[in-house]
Amino acid sequence: MVDKKSILSSIPSVDELIRVKELERLIALYSRTAVVEGIREYLGEYRKHVISLEKDEELNAINDSDIIKGIIEKIHNMMRSNLINVVNATGVVIHTNLGRSPLSSRLKDTLWNIASRYSNLEMDLESGERGSRYSHVEELICKLTGAEAAMVVNNNAAAVMLVLSTMAKGREVVVSRGQLVEIGGSFRVPDVMKQSGAALVEVGTTNKTHLADYENAVNENTAVLMKVHTSNYRILGFTSQVESEELAALGRKMGLPVIEDLGSGLLMDLTEYGLPYEPTVQQAVRAGMDVVTFSGDKMLGGPQAGIITGRKEYIDKMRKNPLTRAIRIDKLTLAALEGTLRLYTDKELALAEVPVLRMLTYNGEELGKRARRLGMRLKKSIGAMAAIGIEDEFSEVGGGSMPLHKMPTKVVAVKPKAVSLVGLEEKLRAYKVPVISRIVRDRLLLDVRTIMDDEFKVVESAMQWAFAELSGSISGEREVQT
Ligand SMILES: *Cc1c(COP(=O)(O)O)cnc(C)c1O
C-alpha cells in the first residue's frame, strides 16, 4: 500500500535529475536551459497527475522510472521545430497547404553552401563592383523562354503588382471580365491589380470576350492590355476568349503593350504524358506578349518566386521601381530557382529530377509498382488489423492548376478491422513525421503518386504506431515520440 505523500516526497529534485546520464546527453544536444525547463515542467505535470489519482491501484501503478522517460519526451517535444516535414499521401501534387512544390534533392549542396557562406549575390566578380542579384538567373530564363529580359521577385502575385505598378500606375488596364479570378487564400486578381495603382477596365461578359471589346475600351488613358490565365477554373459551354496572338497584334496596332499573367508557368508541354493542354511560357512569349509573369512553385516545381519575362525596356523600368525593393527575392530562393532552371536545360533531366514533373508524369505501370510495394509493406506490418488493397483512383495537379483534370492513379486502401477510420486518419497526422491521407467512404487512401520513394518506410512506421496507439488506447495519454 503506497500513499500519495510518500510518492510525492520521493520525486527526485531538479539537481538530482540533471546529473542523470540520459539527461546530460540532452544538455549536449540542446542546452542546459532547455533541459532544466523541461524537467521543471514535467515534474509540475507529474505532481498534479499524482495528486489527481484516487484509487489505490492507480497509485500502485505509479513507477518513478517513468519520470526520466517522460522528461526526455518532454524535452524532445519542446525542442522540435514547428515547421516539420510531412508525408503527402493525398495525391494532390502542388498542395498549397503542404508547401506547394518540393525541390529537387540535387539542390541540397548548393542551397546549404549559399545559405551558410558569403556569395557573389550582388557582386560582379570580374569588375569587383556592385552587381545585380537578377544576373544569376536572367540569362537562363531568357534562354529557356525565348524572352529578351527577365527578373524575379518573391511570388507571382508580387510580380503582377510590380508589372502593373510600373506600366499602368494612375492609368487604365483593359482586361476580360471572364479572367478576373480569385486564386485561393482570397488572392483576387482584381484586388492585386488595384493595389498597383492601376484602374481596371473590365470588358466582355463572364463567358465571352471579343477582340472588339478590348478595342472599344481603349482611350487616351489606357496603359496596357492584359490577359490572365484562368488557372483554377474553367467556363465551359458557350464561351470565347481572345487568343494571345490576336491580343498581341491589337496591342501593336494601337501602340499599347500587352501583358499576360500565366499563373502556373509551364516550361514544357506535358500533353504527351496525358496532361491537358496548357500554354507554355515559350508560347506566350512567341505569341508576342510584351511581358509574361508566372509562379516559381507551381508546375515549374521550384521555390516560391514570381518570374517576369519581357521586353528589355519594360524590365529595366521595373528594376528601378521602388516597389522592387519591397518584394526583393532572397538569396536562398534565388539559389533554388537557378538550380531548378538549370535542370530544365535538359528535358529528360528535368522530368527525372524535378519532383513535381516526375509526379505529374508517372505512368500507370510505375504507379502500380509503387502501390504494390507499399501495399506489401503494410500487409506485413498491419495486415492483422486492417484489410489492405490496391485500387484505382484519381489524383489532382493542385495549386489551382488544371482544375478539371483528374489523373488516374493507384492508391493503397486501408480498411481497419477494429479501430475507427477517423481515429486512424488523426493518429497518422499526429505521428512524428505526420502522414496526410484522405478518407473516401469506408477506407483510408494513400496515393502513391505524391509519396516519395524514401517515405514508404515512414508510412509503414506511422501505421504501426497509429494502430498500436489506437488499440492500446489509454485515453488521455499525450502522443509524444522522440
Ligand atoms: C497562382 C496564381 C497567381 C499567384 O501566384 P503566386 O506565386 O501564388 O503568388 C497569380 N495569377 C495566377 C493566374 C495564378 O494562377
Short mmCIF file of C-alpha atoms and ligand atoms in Angstrom, two decimals:
data_model
loop_
_atom_site.label_atom_id
_atom_site.label_comp_id
_atom_site.label_asym_id
_atom_site.label_seq_id
_atom_site.Cartn_x
_atom_site.Cartn_y
_atom_site.Cartn_z
CA MET A 1 0.00 0.00 0.00
CA VAL A 2 1.51 3.29 -1.14
CA ASP A 3 0.25 6.66 -0.13
CA LYS A 4 0.31 9.87 -2.13
CA LYS A 5 2.54 11.64 0.35
CA SER A 6 5.36 9.16 0.08
CA ILE A 7 5.14 9.16 -3.74
CA LEU A 8 5.28 12.94 -3.83
CA SER A 9 8.15 13.17 -1.39
CA SER A 10 10.17 10.61 -3.33
CA ILE A 11 10.10 12.66 -6.55
CA PRO A 12 13.75 13.49 -7.35
CA SER A 13 14.86 17.12 -7.40
CA VAL A 14 15.92 19.10 -10.47
CA ASP A 15 19.52 19.00 -9.22
CA GLU A 16 19.47 15.23 -8.94
CA LEU A 17 17.82 14.75 -12.30
CA ILE A 18 20.18 16.99 -14.21
CA ARG A 19 23.03 14.61 -13.32
CA VAL A 20 21.28 11.57 -14.81
CA LYS A 21 23.31 10.27 -17.79
CA GLU A 22 20.46 10.35 -20.30
CA LEU A 23 19.59 13.92 -19.43
CA GLU A 24 23.23 15.00 -19.50
CA ARG A 25 23.26 13.83 -23.11
CA LEU A 26 20.34 16.14 -23.88
CA ILE A 27 22.26 19.11 -22.43
CA ALA A 28 24.93 18.47 -25.08
CA LEU A 29 22.26 18.12 -27.77
CA TYR A 30 20.16 21.18 -26.84
CA SER A 31 21.16 23.35 -23.87
CA ARG A 32 21.23 23.34 -20.08
CA THR A 33 18.42 25.92 -20.01
CA ALA A 34 16.19 23.75 -22.18
CA VAL A 35 16.80 20.64 -20.09
CA VAL A 36 16.14 22.41 -16.77
CA GLU A 37 12.96 23.94 -18.17
CA GLY A 38 11.84 20.53 -19.45
CA ILE A 39 12.49 18.89 -16.06
CA ARG A 40 10.58 21.63 -14.18
CA GLU A 41 7.60 21.49 -16.50
CA TYR A 42 7.42 17.72 -16.44
CA LEU A 43 7.73 17.49 -12.66
CA GLY A 44 4.92 20.02 -12.30
CA GLU A 45 2.65 17.92 -14.51
CA TYR A 46 3.72 14.72 -12.76
CA ARG A 47 2.88 16.12 -9.30
CA LYS A 48 -0.53 17.26 -10.49
CA HIS A 49 -1.14 13.83 -12.00
CA VAL A 50 -0.23 12.00 -8.76
CA ILE A 51 -2.43 14.34 -6.69
CA SER A 52 -5.36 13.71 -9.03
CA LEU A 53 -5.23 9.93 -8.53
CA GLU A 54 -7.98 8.48 -6.34
CA LYS A 55 -7.79 4.70 -6.47
CA ASP A 56 -5.19 2.58 -4.72
CA GLU A 57 -4.45 0.56 -7.86
CA GLU A 58 -3.70 3.75 -9.76
CA LEU A 59 -1.27 4.82 -7.06
CA ASN A 60 0.29 1.36 -7.04
CA ALA A 61 0.87 1.62 -10.79
CA ILE A 62 2.99 4.76 -10.36
CA ASN A 63 6.55 3.92 -11.25
CA ASP A 64 9.17 6.59 -10.81
CA SER A 65 11.37 5.16 -13.57
CA ASP A 66 8.73 6.64 -15.90
CA ILE A 67 9.86 10.09 -14.80
CA ILE A 68 13.09 10.06 -16.81
CA LYS A 69 11.29 8.75 -19.88
CA GLY A 70 8.64 11.43 -19.53
CA ILE A 71 11.22 14.17 -19.16
CA ILE A 72 13.13 13.05 -22.23
CA GLU A 73 9.95 13.05 -24.32
CA LYS A 74 9.00 16.45 -22.95
CA ILE A 75 12.37 17.99 -23.87
CA HIS A 76 12.43 16.50 -27.37
CA ASN A 77 8.91 17.78 -27.97
CA MET A 78 9.77 21.24 -26.62
CA MET A 79 12.76 21.49 -28.93
CA ARG A 80 11.09 20.13 -32.04
CA SER A 81 10.68 22.72 -34.84
CA ASN A 82 7.20 23.90 -35.57
CA LEU A 83 7.81 23.68 -39.29
CA ILE A 84 8.42 19.99 -39.99
CA ASN A 85 8.27 17.54 -42.88
CA VAL A 86 5.08 15.64 -43.56
CA VAL A 87 4.31 12.80 -45.96
CA ASN A 88 1.85 13.90 -48.64
CA ALA A 89 -0.32 10.86 -49.30
CA THR A 90 -3.20 12.94 -50.70
CA GLY A 91 -2.25 12.69 -54.36
CA VAL A 92 -2.54 16.48 -54.74
CA VAL A 93 0.82 17.24 -56.34
CA ILE A 94 1.04 21.01 -55.86
CA HIS A 95 -0.50 21.06 -52.38
CA THR A 96 -0.58 24.67 -51.18
CA ASN A 97 -1.12 23.70 -47.53
CA LEU A 98 1.80 21.30 -47.63
CA GLY A 99 4.35 23.67 -49.16
CA ARG A 100 3.41 23.50 -52.85
CA SER A 101 6.45 22.23 -54.77
CA PRO A 102 9.11 20.03 -53.17
CA LEU A 103 12.53 20.93 -54.55
CA SER A 104 14.91 18.60 -56.35
CA SER A 105 17.33 16.85 -53.98
CA ARG A 106 20.06 17.84 -56.43
CA LEU A 107 19.91 21.35 -54.98
CA LYS A 108 20.89 20.22 -51.49
CA ASP A 109 24.58 21.17 -51.53
CA THR A 110 24.11 24.41 -53.45
CA LEU A 111 21.38 25.58 -51.11
CA TRP A 112 23.35 24.87 -47.99
CA ASN A 113 26.53 26.43 -49.35
CA ILE A 114 24.81 29.63 -50.42
CA ALA A 115 22.94 29.79 -47.11
CA SER A 116 25.89 29.22 -44.82
CA ARG A 117 28.63 31.19 -46.58
CA TYR A 118 29.11 34.51 -48.34
CA SER A 119 28.28 34.56 -52.03
CA ASN A 120 28.54 36.81 -55.09
CA LEU A 121 24.84 37.67 -54.70
CA GLU A 122 25.36 41.31 -55.66
CA MET A 123 28.95 41.46 -56.75
CA ASP A 124 30.29 41.34 -60.27
CA LEU A 125 33.39 39.23 -59.73
CA GLU A 126 35.05 40.45 -62.91
CA SER A 127 34.96 44.16 -62.13
CA GLY A 128 34.74 43.86 -58.35
CA GLU A 129 31.89 46.34 -58.47
CA ARG A 130 28.33 46.03 -57.30
CA GLY A 131 26.38 43.59 -59.44
CA SER A 132 22.73 42.63 -59.81
CA ARG A 133 21.15 39.70 -57.99
CA TYR A 134 19.00 39.08 -61.06
CA SER A 135 22.00 38.44 -63.27
CA HIS A 136 22.33 34.90 -61.89
CA VAL A 137 19.07 33.76 -63.45
CA GLU A 138 18.27 36.25 -66.19
CA GLU A 139 20.24 34.62 -68.97
CA LEU A 140 18.94 31.19 -68.03
CA ILE A 141 15.31 32.36 -68.03
CA CYS A 142 15.79 34.09 -71.38
CA LYS A 143 17.40 31.00 -72.88
CA LEU A 144 14.58 28.75 -71.67
CA THR A 145 11.68 31.04 -72.60
CA GLY A 146 12.94 32.98 -75.60
CA ALA A 147 12.33 36.29 -73.80
CA GLU A 148 14.55 39.35 -74.21
CA ALA A 149 14.92 40.15 -70.50
CA ALA A 150 13.79 38.79 -67.14
CA MET A 151 13.69 39.45 -63.43
CA VAL A 152 12.40 37.63 -60.37
CA VAL A 153 10.54 38.62 -57.22
CA ASN A 154 9.01 36.90 -54.16
CA ASN A 155 5.97 35.38 -55.82
CA ASN A 156 3.74 35.77 -58.83
CA ALA A 157 1.23 37.99 -57.01
CA ALA A 158 4.09 40.44 -56.36
CA ALA A 159 5.18 40.09 -59.98
CA VAL A 160 1.74 41.11 -61.25
CA MET A 161 1.70 44.07 -58.88
CA LEU A 162 5.15 45.22 -59.94
CA VAL A 163 4.34 44.92 -63.63
CA LEU A 164 1.15 46.97 -63.30
CA SER A 165 2.66 49.50 -60.92
CA THR A 166 5.47 50.08 -63.41
CA MET A 167 3.45 50.07 -66.60
CA ALA A 168 0.00 51.33 -65.62
CA LYS A 169 0.00 53.29 -62.35
CA GLY A 170 -2.65 56.01 -62.46
CA ARG A 171 -3.82 54.74 -65.83
CA GLU A 172 -6.12 52.05 -67.20
CA VAL A 173 -5.65 48.33 -67.74
CA VAL A 174 -8.07 46.59 -70.06
CA VAL A 175 -8.86 43.03 -69.01
CA SER A 176 -11.56 40.48 -69.80
CA ARG A 177 -14.29 40.11 -67.17
CA GLY A 178 -14.02 36.33 -67.54
CA GLN A 179 -10.39 36.44 -66.35
CA LEU A 180 -10.81 38.37 -63.10
CA VAL A 181 -10.38 35.33 -60.91
CA GLU A 182 -9.80 34.58 -57.26
CA ILE A 183 -6.84 32.30 -56.91
CA GLY A 184 -7.27 30.97 -53.39
CA GLY A 185 -6.20 32.22 -49.99
CA SER A 186 -8.51 35.12 -51.04
CA PHE A 187 -5.95 36.37 -53.56
CA ARG A 188 -8.09 38.10 -56.15
CA VAL A 189 -6.53 39.24 -59.37
CA PRO A 190 -8.59 42.47 -59.46
CA ASP A 191 -7.57 43.39 -55.86
CA VAL A 192 -3.89 42.95 -56.57
CA MET A 193 -4.25 44.92 -59.75
CA LYS A 194 -5.90 47.78 -57.84
CA GLN A 195 -3.13 47.76 -55.22
CA SER A 196 -0.72 48.60 -58.01
CA GLY A 197 -2.48 51.91 -58.53
CA ALA A 198 -3.82 50.91 -61.94
CA ALA A 199 -7.50 51.29 -62.79
CA LEU A 200 -9.23 48.19 -64.09
CA VAL A 201 -11.40 48.38 -67.12
CA GLU A 202 -13.38 45.17 -67.42
CA VAL A 203 -14.56 44.22 -70.86
CA GLY A 204 -16.78 41.50 -72.28
CA THR A 205 -19.05 39.23 -70.26
CA THR A 206 -18.29 36.32 -67.93
CA ASN A 207 -18.39 33.76 -70.73
CA LYS A 208 -17.45 35.75 -73.84
CA THR A 209 -14.97 38.46 -74.67
CA HIS A 210 -14.15 39.50 -78.22
CA LEU A 211 -11.25 41.43 -79.67
CA ALA A 212 -13.57 44.36 -80.41
CA ASP A 213 -14.39 44.60 -76.69
CA TYR A 214 -10.77 45.42 -75.94
CA GLU A 215 -10.52 47.75 -78.91
CA ASN A 216 -13.62 49.72 -77.92
CA ALA A 217 -12.36 50.18 -74.34
CA VAL A 218 -9.11 51.81 -75.40
CA ASN A 219 -8.86 55.56 -74.83
CA GLU A 220 -6.05 58.09 -74.28
CA ASN A 221 -5.68 56.91 -70.65
CA THR A 222 -5.20 53.23 -71.50
CA ALA A 223 -1.76 51.93 -70.48
CA VAL A 224 -1.86 48.18 -71.21
CA LEU A 225 -3.99 45.31 -72.43
CA MET A 226 -3.85 42.34 -70.09
CA LYS A 227 -4.61 38.65 -70.27
CA VAL A 228 -4.91 36.48 -67.14
CA HIS A 229 -4.69 32.72 -67.38
CA THR A 230 -7.73 31.36 -65.56
CA SER A 231 -5.63 28.64 -63.98
CA ASN A 232 -8.04 27.45 -61.35
CA TYR A 233 -11.38 27.42 -63.07
CA ARG A 234 -12.95 26.93 -66.46
CA ILE A 235 -16.00 28.43 -68.02
CA LEU A 236 -17.47 25.66 -70.11
CA GLY A 237 -20.01 25.71 -72.89
CA PHE A 238 -20.79 28.85 -74.85
CA THR A 239 -17.51 30.68 -74.32
CA SER A 240 -14.80 32.54 -76.09
CA GLN A 241 -11.71 34.41 -75.03
CA VAL A 242 -9.26 36.26 -77.23
CA GLU A 243 -6.11 34.32 -78.18
CA SER A 244 -2.74 35.71 -77.09
CA GLU A 245 -1.64 36.24 -80.72
CA GLU A 246 -4.73 38.32 -81.54
CA LEU A 247 -4.39 40.44 -78.42
CA ALA A 248 -0.69 40.99 -79.07
CA ALA A 249 -1.49 42.08 -82.64
CA LEU A 250 -4.14 44.50 -81.38
CA GLY A 251 -1.63 45.95 -78.92
CA ARG A 252 0.86 46.54 -81.71
CA LYS A 253 -1.80 48.14 -83.88
CA MET A 254 -2.84 50.52 -81.10
CA GLY A 255 0.67 51.16 -79.78
CA LEU A 256 -0.07 49.53 -76.40
CA PRO A 257 1.96 46.92 -74.52
CA VAL A 258 0.22 43.59 -73.88
CA ILE A 259 0.91 41.59 -70.72
CA GLU A 260 -0.06 38.07 -69.67
CA ASP A 261 -0.25 36.57 -66.20
CA LEU A 262 0.23 32.88 -66.92
CA GLY A 263 -0.14 31.68 -63.33
CA SER A 264 1.46 28.28 -63.36
CA GLY A 265 4.35 28.75 -65.72
CA LEU A 266 4.84 25.53 -67.63
CA LEU A 267 8.19 25.34 -69.41
CA MET A 268 7.39 22.18 -71.33
CA ASP A 269 4.33 20.74 -72.98
CA LEU A 270 3.09 17.79 -70.94
CA THR A 271 0.29 16.62 -73.23
CA GLU A 272 2.30 13.56 -74.29
CA TYR A 273 2.05 12.40 -70.66
CA GLY A 274 -1.71 12.64 -70.71
CA LEU A 275 -1.99 16.08 -69.14
CA PRO A 276 -4.36 18.63 -70.70
CA TYR A 277 -3.04 21.35 -72.96
CA GLU A 278 -1.86 24.44 -71.14
CA PRO A 279 0.02 27.30 -72.80
CA THR A 280 3.75 27.26 -72.03
CA VAL A 281 5.79 30.36 -71.23
CA GLN A 282 7.62 29.97 -74.54
CA GLN A 283 4.31 30.06 -76.41
CA ALA A 284 3.19 33.22 -74.63
CA VAL A 285 6.49 34.90 -75.48
CA ARG A 286 6.30 33.72 -79.08
CA ALA A 287 2.71 34.95 -79.36
CA GLY A 288 4.10 38.45 -78.96
CA MET A 289 3.27 39.24 -75.33
CA ASP A 290 5.42 42.16 -74.15
CA VAL A 291 5.52 40.94 -70.56
CA VAL A 292 4.70 37.48 -69.13
CA THR A 293 4.57 36.60 -65.42
CA PHE A 294 4.40 33.19 -63.74
CA SER A 295 5.00 31.32 -60.47
CA GLY A 296 8.19 29.55 -59.46
CA ASP A 297 6.48 26.95 -57.27
CA LYS A 298 3.52 25.72 -59.24
CA MET A 299 4.08 23.49 -62.26
CA LEU A 300 7.63 24.76 -62.63
CA GLY A 301 8.46 22.83 -59.46
CA GLY A 302 10.90 25.34 -57.99
CA PRO A 303 10.86 27.64 -54.95
CA GLN A 304 8.20 30.26 -54.22
CA ALA A 305 9.01 33.05 -56.65
CA GLY A 306 7.48 35.27 -59.28
CA ILE A 307 9.20 35.31 -62.64
CA ILE A 308 8.76 38.21 -65.02
CA THR A 309 9.91 37.91 -68.62
CA GLY A 310 9.56 40.51 -71.30
CA ARG A 311 10.94 43.27 -73.42
CA LYS A 312 14.08 44.87 -72.02
CA GLU A 313 12.69 48.41 -71.88
CA TYR A 314 9.91 47.30 -69.51
CA ILE A 315 12.08 45.04 -67.35
CA ASP A 316 14.61 47.88 -66.94
CA LYS A 317 11.82 50.16 -65.71
CA MET A 318 10.63 47.51 -63.24
CA ARG A 319 14.09 47.20 -61.74
CA LYS A 320 14.04 50.91 -60.97
CA ASN A 321 10.57 50.81 -59.38
CA PRO A 322 10.92 51.31 -55.57
CA LEU A 323 8.38 48.52 -55.09
CA THR A 324 11.05 46.09 -56.32
CA ARG A 325 12.97 46.62 -53.09
CA ALA A 326 9.95 45.58 -51.02
CA ILE A 327 9.40 42.34 -52.92
CA ARG A 328 13.06 41.51 -53.47
CA ILE A 329 13.89 37.85 -53.89
CA ASP A 330 16.03 36.22 -51.19
CA LYS A 331 19.38 34.56 -51.91
CA LEU A 332 18.12 31.11 -50.87
CA THR A 333 15.19 31.39 -53.22
CA LEU A 334 17.48 32.59 -55.95
CA ALA A 335 19.83 29.64 -55.45
CA ALA A 336 16.90 27.21 -55.55
CA LEU A 337 15.44 28.87 -58.63
CA GLU A 338 18.73 28.88 -60.53
CA GLY A 339 19.27 25.21 -59.65
CA THR A 340 15.76 24.26 -60.77
CA LEU A 341 16.01 26.20 -64.02
CA ARG A 342 19.36 24.55 -64.81
CA LEU A 343 17.63 21.17 -64.70
CA TYR A 344 15.28 22.44 -67.42
CA THR A 345 18.15 22.93 -69.86
CA ASP A 346 17.77 19.17 -70.48
CA LYS A 347 14.22 17.92 -70.83
CA GLU A 348 14.93 14.38 -69.67
CA LEU A 349 16.86 15.67 -66.67
CA ALA A 350 14.01 17.97 -65.67
CA LEU A 351 11.44 15.16 -65.98
CA ALA A 352 13.57 12.89 -63.82
CA GLU A 353 14.80 15.37 -61.23
CA VAL A 354 12.08 17.98 -60.69
CA PRO A 355 9.75 16.23 -58.23
CA VAL A 356 6.58 17.96 -59.46
CA LEU A 357 7.28 16.92 -63.07
CA ARG A 358 8.16 13.38 -62.01
CA MET A 359 4.94 13.04 -60.03
CA LEU A 360 2.80 14.51 -62.80
CA THR A 361 4.23 12.19 -65.43
CA TYR A 362 4.31 8.79 -63.68
CA ASN A 363 2.77 6.16 -65.94
CA GLY A 364 0.28 3.51 -64.84
CA GLU A 365 2.92 0.81 -64.63
CA GLU A 366 5.16 2.84 -62.32
CA LEU A 367 2.25 3.79 -60.11
CA GLY A 368 1.12 0.15 -59.93
CA LYS A 369 4.59 -0.99 -58.95
CA ARG A 370 4.85 1.64 -56.24
CA ALA A 371 1.41 0.80 -54.88
CA ARG A 372 2.28 -2.90 -54.70
CA ARG A 373 5.49 -2.08 -52.85
CA LEU A 374 3.68 -0.01 -50.24
CA GLY A 375 0.78 -2.48 -50.07
CA MET A 376 3.16 -5.37 -49.37
CA ARG A 377 4.90 -3.49 -46.58
CA LEU A 378 1.59 -2.62 -44.94
CA LYS A 379 0.20 -6.16 -45.29
CA LYS A 380 3.20 -7.49 -43.44
CA SER A 381 3.12 -4.99 -40.62
CA ILE A 382 -0.57 -4.17 -40.06
CA GLY A 383 -2.29 -6.87 -42.14
CA ALA A 384 -3.72 -8.45 -38.99
CA MET A 385 -5.50 -5.24 -38.05
CA ALA A 386 -6.72 -3.99 -41.42
CA ALA A 387 -7.66 -5.11 -44.89
CA ILE A 388 -5.11 -3.73 -47.36
CA GLY A 389 -5.99 -3.37 -51.02
CA ILE A 390 -4.79 -1.60 -54.13
CA GLU A 391 -7.35 0.46 -56.00
CA ASP A 392 -7.71 2.80 -58.96
CA GLU A 393 -8.36 6.41 -58.00
CA PHE A 394 -7.64 9.92 -59.22
CA SER A 395 -5.01 12.45 -58.17
CA GLU A 396 -5.10 16.19 -58.75
CA VAL A 397 -2.49 18.61 -60.05
CA GLY A 398 -3.40 21.13 -57.31
CA GLY A 399 -2.21 24.67 -56.72
CA GLY A 400 -5.10 25.89 -58.82
CA SER A 401 -3.57 24.36 -61.93
CA MET A 402 -5.51 22.24 -64.42
CA PRO A 403 -8.60 22.19 -62.17
CA LEU A 404 -10.70 19.78 -64.20
CA HIS A 405 -8.01 17.24 -64.81
CA LYS A 406 -8.20 14.01 -62.88
CA MET A 407 -5.05 11.91 -63.18
CA PRO A 408 -5.65 8.16 -62.93
CA THR A 409 -3.58 6.85 -60.05
CA LYS A 410 -3.10 3.85 -57.74
CA VAL A 411 -3.85 4.06 -54.06
CA VAL A 412 -3.29 1.71 -51.17
CA ALA A 413 -6.64 1.45 -49.39
CA VAL A 414 -6.62 0.63 -45.67
CA LYS A 415 -9.79 -0.62 -44.04
CA PRO A 416 -9.24 -1.08 -40.29
CA LYS A 417 -10.99 -4.03 -38.63
CA ALA A 418 -11.40 -2.77 -35.08
CA VAL A 419 -10.44 0.87 -34.85
CA SER A 420 -12.21 3.91 -36.28
CA LEU A 421 -11.26 5.29 -39.66
CA VAL A 422 -11.39 8.90 -38.46
CA GLY A 423 -9.22 7.97 -35.47
CA LEU A 424 -6.68 6.37 -37.78
CA GLU A 425 -6.51 9.40 -40.05
CA GLU A 426 -5.97 11.62 -36.99
CA LYS A 427 -3.29 9.38 -35.49
CA LEU A 428 -1.36 9.30 -38.78
CA ARG A 429 -1.40 13.08 -38.67
CA ALA A 430 -0.09 13.02 -35.07
CA TYR A 431 2.92 10.82 -35.91
CA LYS A 432 6.37 12.37 -35.52
CA VAL A 433 6.50 12.57 -39.31
CA PRO A 434 2.83 13.31 -39.94
CA VAL A 435 1.22 11.35 -42.78
CA ILE A 436 -1.55 13.28 -44.52
CA SER A 437 -4.11 10.93 -46.04
CA ARG A 438 -7.76 11.05 -47.00
CA ILE A 439 -10.86 9.05 -46.23
CA VAL A 440 -13.13 8.02 -49.05
CA ARG A 441 -16.25 6.16 -47.93
CA ASP A 442 -15.07 3.33 -45.65
CA ARG A 443 -11.35 3.30 -46.49
CA LEU A 444 -8.33 5.41 -45.79
CA LEU A 445 -6.45 6.12 -49.03
CA LEU A 446 -2.72 6.53 -49.53
CA ASP A 447 -1.99 7.88 -53.03
CA VAL A 448 1.46 6.67 -54.07
CA ARG A 449 1.84 9.43 -56.67
CA THR A 450 2.87 12.00 -54.06
CA ILE A 451 4.63 9.71 -51.56
CA MET A 452 8.38 9.86 -52.16
CA ASP A 453 10.44 6.67 -52.52
CA ASP A 454 12.20 7.04 -49.18
CA GLU A 455 8.91 7.73 -47.39
CA PHE A 456 7.40 4.25 -47.79
CA LYS A 457 9.07 3.11 -44.60
CA VAL A 458 7.85 6.25 -42.80
CA VAL A 459 4.27 5.46 -43.82
CA GLU A 460 4.75 1.91 -42.54
CA SER A 461 6.10 3.10 -39.16
CA ALA A 462 3.32 5.66 -38.88
CA MET A 463 0.72 2.95 -39.49
CA GLN A 464 2.27 0.61 -36.92
CA TRP A 465 2.44 3.41 -34.37
CA ALA A 466 -1.13 4.57 -35.09
CA PHE A 467 -2.59 1.06 -34.71
CA ALA A 468 -0.62 0.45 -31.52
CA GLU A 469 -1.84 3.74 -30.06
CA LEU A 470 -5.44 3.13 -31.08
CA SER A 471 -5.69 -0.43 -29.86
CA GLY A 472 -3.71 0.06 -26.64
CA SER A 473 -5.64 3.28 -26.30
CA ILE A 474 -5.07 4.51 -22.76
CA SER A 475 -7.18 7.59 -23.31
CA GLY A 476 -5.82 10.92 -22.22
CA GLU A 477 -2.19 9.96 -22.84
CA ARG A 478 -0.27 12.51 -24.84
CA GLU A 479 1.10 11.49 -28.21
CA VAL A 480 4.76 12.07 -27.59
CA GLN A 481 7.50 10.46 -29.55
CA THR A 482 11.14 11.15 -29.85
C1 LIG B 1 -1.29 31.32 -58.67
C2 LIG B 1 -1.53 32.49 -59.49
C3 LIG B 1 -1.07 33.75 -59.10
C4 LIG B 1 -0.32 33.95 -57.81
O1 LIG B 1 0.91 33.34 -57.87
P1 LIG B 1 1.76 33.13 -56.52
O2 LIG B 1 3.08 32.64 -56.98
O3 LIG B 1 0.98 32.18 -55.71
O4 LIG B 1 1.84 34.47 -55.87
C5 LIG B 1 -1.33 34.83 -59.92
N1 LIG B 1 -2.01 34.69 -61.07
C6 LIG B 1 -2.48 33.49 -61.49
C7 LIG B 1 -3.24 33.40 -62.77
C8 LIG B 1 -2.25 32.35 -60.71
O5 LIG B 1 -2.71 31.16 -61.11
#
